[in-house]
Short mmCIF file of C-alpha atoms in Angstrom, two decimals:
data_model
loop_
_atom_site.label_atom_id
_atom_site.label_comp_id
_atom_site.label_asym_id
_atom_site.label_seq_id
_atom_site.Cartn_x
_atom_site.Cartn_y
_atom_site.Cartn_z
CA UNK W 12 28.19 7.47 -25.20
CA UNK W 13 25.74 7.62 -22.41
CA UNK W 14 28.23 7.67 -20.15
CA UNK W 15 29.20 10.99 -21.21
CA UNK W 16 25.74 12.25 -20.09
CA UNK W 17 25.94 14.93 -16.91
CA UNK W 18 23.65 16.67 -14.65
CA UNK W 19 24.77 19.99 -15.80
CA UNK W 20 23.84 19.07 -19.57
CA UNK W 21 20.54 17.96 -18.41
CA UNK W 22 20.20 21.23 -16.66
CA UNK W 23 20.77 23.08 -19.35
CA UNK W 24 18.66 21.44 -21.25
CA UNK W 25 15.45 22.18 -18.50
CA UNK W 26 16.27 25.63 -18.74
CA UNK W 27 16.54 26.70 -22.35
CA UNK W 28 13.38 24.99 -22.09
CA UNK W 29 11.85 26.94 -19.32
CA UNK W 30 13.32 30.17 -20.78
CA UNK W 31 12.69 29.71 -24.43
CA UNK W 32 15.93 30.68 -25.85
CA UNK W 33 19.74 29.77 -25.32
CA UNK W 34 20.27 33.47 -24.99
CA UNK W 35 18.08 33.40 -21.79
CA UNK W 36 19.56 30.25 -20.43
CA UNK W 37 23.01 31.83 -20.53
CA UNK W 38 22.23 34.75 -19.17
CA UNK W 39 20.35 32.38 -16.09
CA UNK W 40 23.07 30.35 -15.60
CA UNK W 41 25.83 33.34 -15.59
CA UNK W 42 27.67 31.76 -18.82
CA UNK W 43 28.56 33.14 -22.56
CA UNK W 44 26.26 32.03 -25.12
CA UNK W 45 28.71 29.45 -27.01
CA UNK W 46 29.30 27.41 -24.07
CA UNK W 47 25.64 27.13 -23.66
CA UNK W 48 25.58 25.96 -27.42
CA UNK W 49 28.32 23.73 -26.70
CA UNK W 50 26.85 22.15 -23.62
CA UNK W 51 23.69 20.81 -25.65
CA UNK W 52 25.70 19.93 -28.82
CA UNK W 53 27.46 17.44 -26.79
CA UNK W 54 24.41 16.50 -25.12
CA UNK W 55 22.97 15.34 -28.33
CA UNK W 56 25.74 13.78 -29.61
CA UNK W 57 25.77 11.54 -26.23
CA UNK W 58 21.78 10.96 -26.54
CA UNK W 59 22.30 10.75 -30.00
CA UNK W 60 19.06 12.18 -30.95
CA UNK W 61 18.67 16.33 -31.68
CA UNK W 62 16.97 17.88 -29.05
CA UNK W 63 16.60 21.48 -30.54
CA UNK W 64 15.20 22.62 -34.18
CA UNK W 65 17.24 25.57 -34.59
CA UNK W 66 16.02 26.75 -38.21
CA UNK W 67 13.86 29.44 -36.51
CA UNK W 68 14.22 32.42 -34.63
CA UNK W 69 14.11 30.85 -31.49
CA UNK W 70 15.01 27.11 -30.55
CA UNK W 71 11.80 24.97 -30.67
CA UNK W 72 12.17 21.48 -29.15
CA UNK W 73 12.08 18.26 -31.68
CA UNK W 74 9.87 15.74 -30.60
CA UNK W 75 12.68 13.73 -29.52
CA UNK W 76 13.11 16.62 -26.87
CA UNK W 77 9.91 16.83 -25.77
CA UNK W 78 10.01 13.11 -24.66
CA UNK W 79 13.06 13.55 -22.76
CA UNK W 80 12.37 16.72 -20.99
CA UNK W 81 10.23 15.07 -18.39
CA UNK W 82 13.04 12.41 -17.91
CA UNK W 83 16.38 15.24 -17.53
CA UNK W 84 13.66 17.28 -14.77
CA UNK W 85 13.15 13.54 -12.93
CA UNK W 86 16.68 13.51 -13.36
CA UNK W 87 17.67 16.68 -11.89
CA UNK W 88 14.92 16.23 -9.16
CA UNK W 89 16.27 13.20 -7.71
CA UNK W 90 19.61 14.75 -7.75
CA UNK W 91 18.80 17.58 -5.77
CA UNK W 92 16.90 15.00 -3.42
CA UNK W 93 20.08 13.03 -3.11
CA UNK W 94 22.25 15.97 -2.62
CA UNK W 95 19.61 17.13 0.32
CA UNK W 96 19.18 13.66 1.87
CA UNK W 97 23.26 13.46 2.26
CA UNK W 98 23.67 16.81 4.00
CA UNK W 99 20.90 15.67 5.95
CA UNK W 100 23.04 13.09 7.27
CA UNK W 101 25.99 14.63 7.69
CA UNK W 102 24.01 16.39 10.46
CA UNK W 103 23.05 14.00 12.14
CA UNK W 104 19.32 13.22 10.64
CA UNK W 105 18.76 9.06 10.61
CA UNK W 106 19.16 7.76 7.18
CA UNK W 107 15.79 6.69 8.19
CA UNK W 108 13.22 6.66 11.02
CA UNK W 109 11.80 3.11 11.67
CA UNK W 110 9.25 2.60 13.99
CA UNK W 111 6.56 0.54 15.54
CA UNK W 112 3.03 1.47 16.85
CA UNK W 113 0.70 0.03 19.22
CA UNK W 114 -2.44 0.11 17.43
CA UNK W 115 -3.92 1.00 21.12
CA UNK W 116 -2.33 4.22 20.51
CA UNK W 117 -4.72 7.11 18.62
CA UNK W 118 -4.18 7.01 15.29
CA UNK W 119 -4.84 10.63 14.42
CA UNK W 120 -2.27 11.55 16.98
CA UNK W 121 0.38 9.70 15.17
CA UNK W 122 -0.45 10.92 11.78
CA UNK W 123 -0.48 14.92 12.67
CA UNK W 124 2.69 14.12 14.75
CA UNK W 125 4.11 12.17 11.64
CA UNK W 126 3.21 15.04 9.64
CA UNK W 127 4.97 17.54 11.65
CA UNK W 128 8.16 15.60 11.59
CA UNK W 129 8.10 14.76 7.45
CA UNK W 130 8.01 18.61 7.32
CA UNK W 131 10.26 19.11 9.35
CA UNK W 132 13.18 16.67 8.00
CA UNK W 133 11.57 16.16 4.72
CA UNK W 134 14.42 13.73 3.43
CA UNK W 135 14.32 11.39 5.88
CA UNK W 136 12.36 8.30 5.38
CA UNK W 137 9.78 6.98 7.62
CA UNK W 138 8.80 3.09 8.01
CA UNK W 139 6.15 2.73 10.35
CA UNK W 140 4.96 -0.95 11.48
CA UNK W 141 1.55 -1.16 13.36
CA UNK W 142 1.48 -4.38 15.16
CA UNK W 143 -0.04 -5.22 18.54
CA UNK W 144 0.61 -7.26 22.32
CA UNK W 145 4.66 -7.93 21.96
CA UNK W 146 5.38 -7.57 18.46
CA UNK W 147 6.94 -3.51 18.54
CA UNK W 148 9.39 -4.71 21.64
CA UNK W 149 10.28 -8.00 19.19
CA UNK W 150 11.10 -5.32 16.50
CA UNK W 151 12.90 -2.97 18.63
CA UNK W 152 15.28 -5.76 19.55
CA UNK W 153 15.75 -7.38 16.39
CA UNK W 154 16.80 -4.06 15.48
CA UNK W 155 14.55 -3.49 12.93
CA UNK W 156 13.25 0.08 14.60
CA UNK W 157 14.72 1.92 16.55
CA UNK W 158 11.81 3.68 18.10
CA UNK W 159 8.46 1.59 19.42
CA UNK W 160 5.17 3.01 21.04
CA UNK W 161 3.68 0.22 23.15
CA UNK W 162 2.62 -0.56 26.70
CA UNK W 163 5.76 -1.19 28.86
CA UNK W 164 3.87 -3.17 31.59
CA UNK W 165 2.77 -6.06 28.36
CA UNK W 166 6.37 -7.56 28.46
CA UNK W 167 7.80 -6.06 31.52
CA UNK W 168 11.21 -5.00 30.10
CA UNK W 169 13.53 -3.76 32.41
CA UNK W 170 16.74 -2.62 29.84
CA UNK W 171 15.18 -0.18 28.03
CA UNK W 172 14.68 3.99 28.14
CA UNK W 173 11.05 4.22 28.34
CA UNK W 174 9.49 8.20 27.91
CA UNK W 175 5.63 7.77 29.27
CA UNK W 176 3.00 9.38 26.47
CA UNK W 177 -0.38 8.73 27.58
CA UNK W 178 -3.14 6.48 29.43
CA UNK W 179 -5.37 4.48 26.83
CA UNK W 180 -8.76 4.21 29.12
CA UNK W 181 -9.81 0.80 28.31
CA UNK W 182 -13.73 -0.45 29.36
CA UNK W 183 -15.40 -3.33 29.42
CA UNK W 184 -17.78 -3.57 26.34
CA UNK W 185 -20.22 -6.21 24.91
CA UNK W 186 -22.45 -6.32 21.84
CA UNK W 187 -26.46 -5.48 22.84
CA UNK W 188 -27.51 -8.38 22.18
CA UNK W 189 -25.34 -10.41 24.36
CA UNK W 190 -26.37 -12.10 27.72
CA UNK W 191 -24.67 -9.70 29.40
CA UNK W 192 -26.62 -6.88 28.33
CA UNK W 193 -30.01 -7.30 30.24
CA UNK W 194 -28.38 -8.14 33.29
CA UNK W 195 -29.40 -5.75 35.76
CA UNK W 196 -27.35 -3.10 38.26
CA UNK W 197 -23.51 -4.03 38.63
CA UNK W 198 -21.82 -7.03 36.69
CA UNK W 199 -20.40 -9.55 39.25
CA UNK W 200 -17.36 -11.07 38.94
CA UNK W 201 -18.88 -14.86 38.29
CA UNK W 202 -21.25 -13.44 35.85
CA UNK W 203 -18.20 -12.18 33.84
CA UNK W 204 -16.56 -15.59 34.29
CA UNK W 205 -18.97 -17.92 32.82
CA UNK W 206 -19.07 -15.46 29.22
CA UNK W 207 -16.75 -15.86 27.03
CA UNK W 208 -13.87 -12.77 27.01
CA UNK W 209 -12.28 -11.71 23.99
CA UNK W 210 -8.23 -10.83 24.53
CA UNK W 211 -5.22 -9.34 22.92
CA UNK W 212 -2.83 -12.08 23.26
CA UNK W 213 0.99 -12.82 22.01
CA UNK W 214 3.39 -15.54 22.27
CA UNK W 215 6.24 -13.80 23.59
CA UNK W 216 3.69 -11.60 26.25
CA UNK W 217 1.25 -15.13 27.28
CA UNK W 218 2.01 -14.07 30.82
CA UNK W 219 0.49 -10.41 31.22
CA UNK W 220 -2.62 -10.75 32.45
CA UNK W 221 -4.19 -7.39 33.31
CA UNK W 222 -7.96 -7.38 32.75
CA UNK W 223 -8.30 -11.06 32.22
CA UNK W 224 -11.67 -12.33 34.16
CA UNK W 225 -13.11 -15.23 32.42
CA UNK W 226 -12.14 -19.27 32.69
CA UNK W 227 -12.90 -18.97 28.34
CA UNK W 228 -10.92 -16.99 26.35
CA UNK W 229 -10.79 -16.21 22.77
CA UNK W 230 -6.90 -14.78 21.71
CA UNK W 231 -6.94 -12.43 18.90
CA UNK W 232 -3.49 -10.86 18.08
CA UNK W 233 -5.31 -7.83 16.02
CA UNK W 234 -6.72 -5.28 18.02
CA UNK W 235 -9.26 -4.46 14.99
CA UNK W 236 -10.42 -8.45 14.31
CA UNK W 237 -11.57 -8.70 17.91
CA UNK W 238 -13.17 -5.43 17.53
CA UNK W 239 -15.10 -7.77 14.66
CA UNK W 240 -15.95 -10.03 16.67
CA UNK W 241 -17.07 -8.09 19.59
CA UNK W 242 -19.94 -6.14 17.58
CA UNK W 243 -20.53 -9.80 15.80
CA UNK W 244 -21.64 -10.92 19.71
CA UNK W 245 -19.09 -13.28 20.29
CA UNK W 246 -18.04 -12.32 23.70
CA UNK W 247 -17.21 -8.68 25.85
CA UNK W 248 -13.56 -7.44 26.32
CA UNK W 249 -11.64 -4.27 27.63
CA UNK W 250 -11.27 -1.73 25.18
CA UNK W 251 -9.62 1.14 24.53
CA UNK W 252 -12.76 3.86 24.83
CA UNK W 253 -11.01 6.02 22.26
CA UNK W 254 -11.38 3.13 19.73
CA UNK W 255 -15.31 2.42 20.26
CA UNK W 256 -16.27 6.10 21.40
CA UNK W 257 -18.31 5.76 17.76
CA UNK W 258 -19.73 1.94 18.45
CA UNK W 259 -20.87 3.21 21.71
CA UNK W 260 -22.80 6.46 20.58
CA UNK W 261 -24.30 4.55 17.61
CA UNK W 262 -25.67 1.91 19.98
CA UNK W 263 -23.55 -1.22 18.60
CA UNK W 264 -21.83 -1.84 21.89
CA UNK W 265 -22.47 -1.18 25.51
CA UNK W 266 -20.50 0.17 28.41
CA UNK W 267 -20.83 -2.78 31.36
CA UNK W 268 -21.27 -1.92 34.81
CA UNK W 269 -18.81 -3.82 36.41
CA UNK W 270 -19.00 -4.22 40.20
CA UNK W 271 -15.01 -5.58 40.47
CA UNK W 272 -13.56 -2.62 38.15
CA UNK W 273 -14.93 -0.27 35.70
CA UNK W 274 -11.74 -0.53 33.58
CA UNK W 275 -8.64 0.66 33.57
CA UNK W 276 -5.89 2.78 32.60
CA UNK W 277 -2.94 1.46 29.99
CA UNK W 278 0.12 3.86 30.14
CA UNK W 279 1.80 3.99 26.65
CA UNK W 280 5.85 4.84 26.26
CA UNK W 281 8.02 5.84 23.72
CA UNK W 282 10.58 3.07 24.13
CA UNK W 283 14.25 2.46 22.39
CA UNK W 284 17.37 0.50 23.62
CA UNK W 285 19.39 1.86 26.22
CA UNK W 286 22.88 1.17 24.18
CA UNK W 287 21.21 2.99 21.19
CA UNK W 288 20.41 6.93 21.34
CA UNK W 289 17.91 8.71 19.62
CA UNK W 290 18.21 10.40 16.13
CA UNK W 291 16.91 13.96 15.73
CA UNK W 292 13.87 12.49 13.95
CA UNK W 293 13.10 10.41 16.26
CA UNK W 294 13.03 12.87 19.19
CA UNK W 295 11.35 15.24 16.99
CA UNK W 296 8.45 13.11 16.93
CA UNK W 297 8.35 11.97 20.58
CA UNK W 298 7.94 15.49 20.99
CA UNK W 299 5.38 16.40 18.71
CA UNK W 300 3.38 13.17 20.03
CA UNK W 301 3.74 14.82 23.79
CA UNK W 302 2.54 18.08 22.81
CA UNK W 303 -0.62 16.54 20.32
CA UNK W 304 -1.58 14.36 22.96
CA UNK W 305 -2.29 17.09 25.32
CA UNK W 306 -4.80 18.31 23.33
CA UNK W 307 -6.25 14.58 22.27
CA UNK W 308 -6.63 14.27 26.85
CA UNK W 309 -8.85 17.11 26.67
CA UNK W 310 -10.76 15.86 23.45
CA UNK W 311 -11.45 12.22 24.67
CA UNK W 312 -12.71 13.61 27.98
CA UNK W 313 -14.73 16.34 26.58
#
């Protein structure tokens, strides 16, 4: 008989409920009184349980009905979430908006941006993958997103639309206690190369180089485990200053002085497949990303 159940049953279930009385509920819902009467009769007879103890003046829910008002609301709210996500759709919104993040890029950027974009299409699901050197143009063609926010120059991809967001300022930084500390005035090159440097490193990227001093290297493919091992004193790298602004002021690493280069700047894009176009999601968030990242300029070099 459950097969008999429908979402306008359940709904007027919720709302004699709500209201208190079936009088009430047919008044809400514009219909006579019997048909309201009607609509739970059957209702029980399909659940077969009684919902309602009608012996006083006004309908009091059995315990039976208690149980399964929480279930008819889930009900009813998942409907209304289907109904919403479909219409969605049918203009235009992406049944879904997967993407994947550098983690060079600033996190709190990405989750106000985020934010702004889940209330604005609130339907639409979001699938974010954070993954570093390589991986977010491997998932962008494997067509598993369709948006990715990495640094063009890693892999050197030349058929894809690219939108520039920022520079990531990346430094070279070493633990205190390191050699390289208490060496006076300007680093030299050959001082550099005889430490041991700490990279971001992939598989499908093994040929970008940018950065990359010293004969020894350590390969991490985690931006955040180097970061361990950096502050643990294995070795100095380049990283991005907005990621160890707070290891810097606390005195766990130090800015080098570098006589070859003091750093340098990583440009970040918003990056997709040329034969695939952009949902409305999707561009909705490229632009909120633009417009927060204006602000996060200003913040990093304040």
């Amino acid at each position: 008989m459950l097969d008999r159940l429908t979402l306008d049953q359940l709904r007027v279930l919720v709302t004699i409920a709500e209201l208190g009385s079936f009088s009430a509920a047919a008044r809400k819902l514009q219909r006579v009184q019997s048909a309201i009467s009607q609509t739970i009769r059957a209702l029980e007879t399909s659940l077969d349980v009684t919902l309602f103890d009608r012996t006083r003046k006004f309908p009091i829910l059995t315990p039976e009905g208690a149980a399964l008002l929480a279930d008819a609301r889930q009900l009813l709210r998942d409907s209304d979430m289907l109904k919403a996500k479909a219409k969605s759709m049918a203009q235009g919104v992406e049944p879904e908006l997967a993407l994947a993040v550098d983690p060079l890029f600033p996190n709190d950027v990405l989750i106000d941006a985020l934010r702004e974009v889940q209330g604005e299409f609130p339907t639409m699901p979001i699938r974010l993958v954070t993954s570093g050197l390589g991986v977010p143009e491997r998932h962008l063609r494997d067509g598993s997103v369709t948006l990715a926010i990495y640094a063009l120059e890693t892999t050197g991809a030349e058929d894809v639309e690219a939108q520039f967001l920022v520079e990531i300022e990346m430094i070279p930084v070493v633990a205190p206690g390191h050699p390289l500390a208490y060496l006076p005035g300007p680093v030299r090159r050959d001082a550099l190369e005889s430490h041991v440097q700490l990279i971001l490193s992939d598989a499908s990227s093994g040929a970008w180089t940018r950065g990359v001093v010293s004969q020894n290297v350590w390969r991490f493919a985690d931006l955040h485990v180097r970061l361990e091992f950096l502050l643990a004193g294995f070795g100095w790298c380049n990283m991005p200053r907005h990621v160890v602004a707070e290891h810097l002021a606390q005195g766990r690493l130090i800015m080098l002085d570098v006589a070859e280069q003091k750093g340098f700047a990583l440009p970040l894009q918003a990056v997709h497949m040329r034969n695939q176009a952009l949902g409305p999601g999707a561009r909705s968030l490229i632009g909120a990303l633009v417009s927060r990242l204006q602000d996060w300029r200003l913040g990093t070099k304040g």
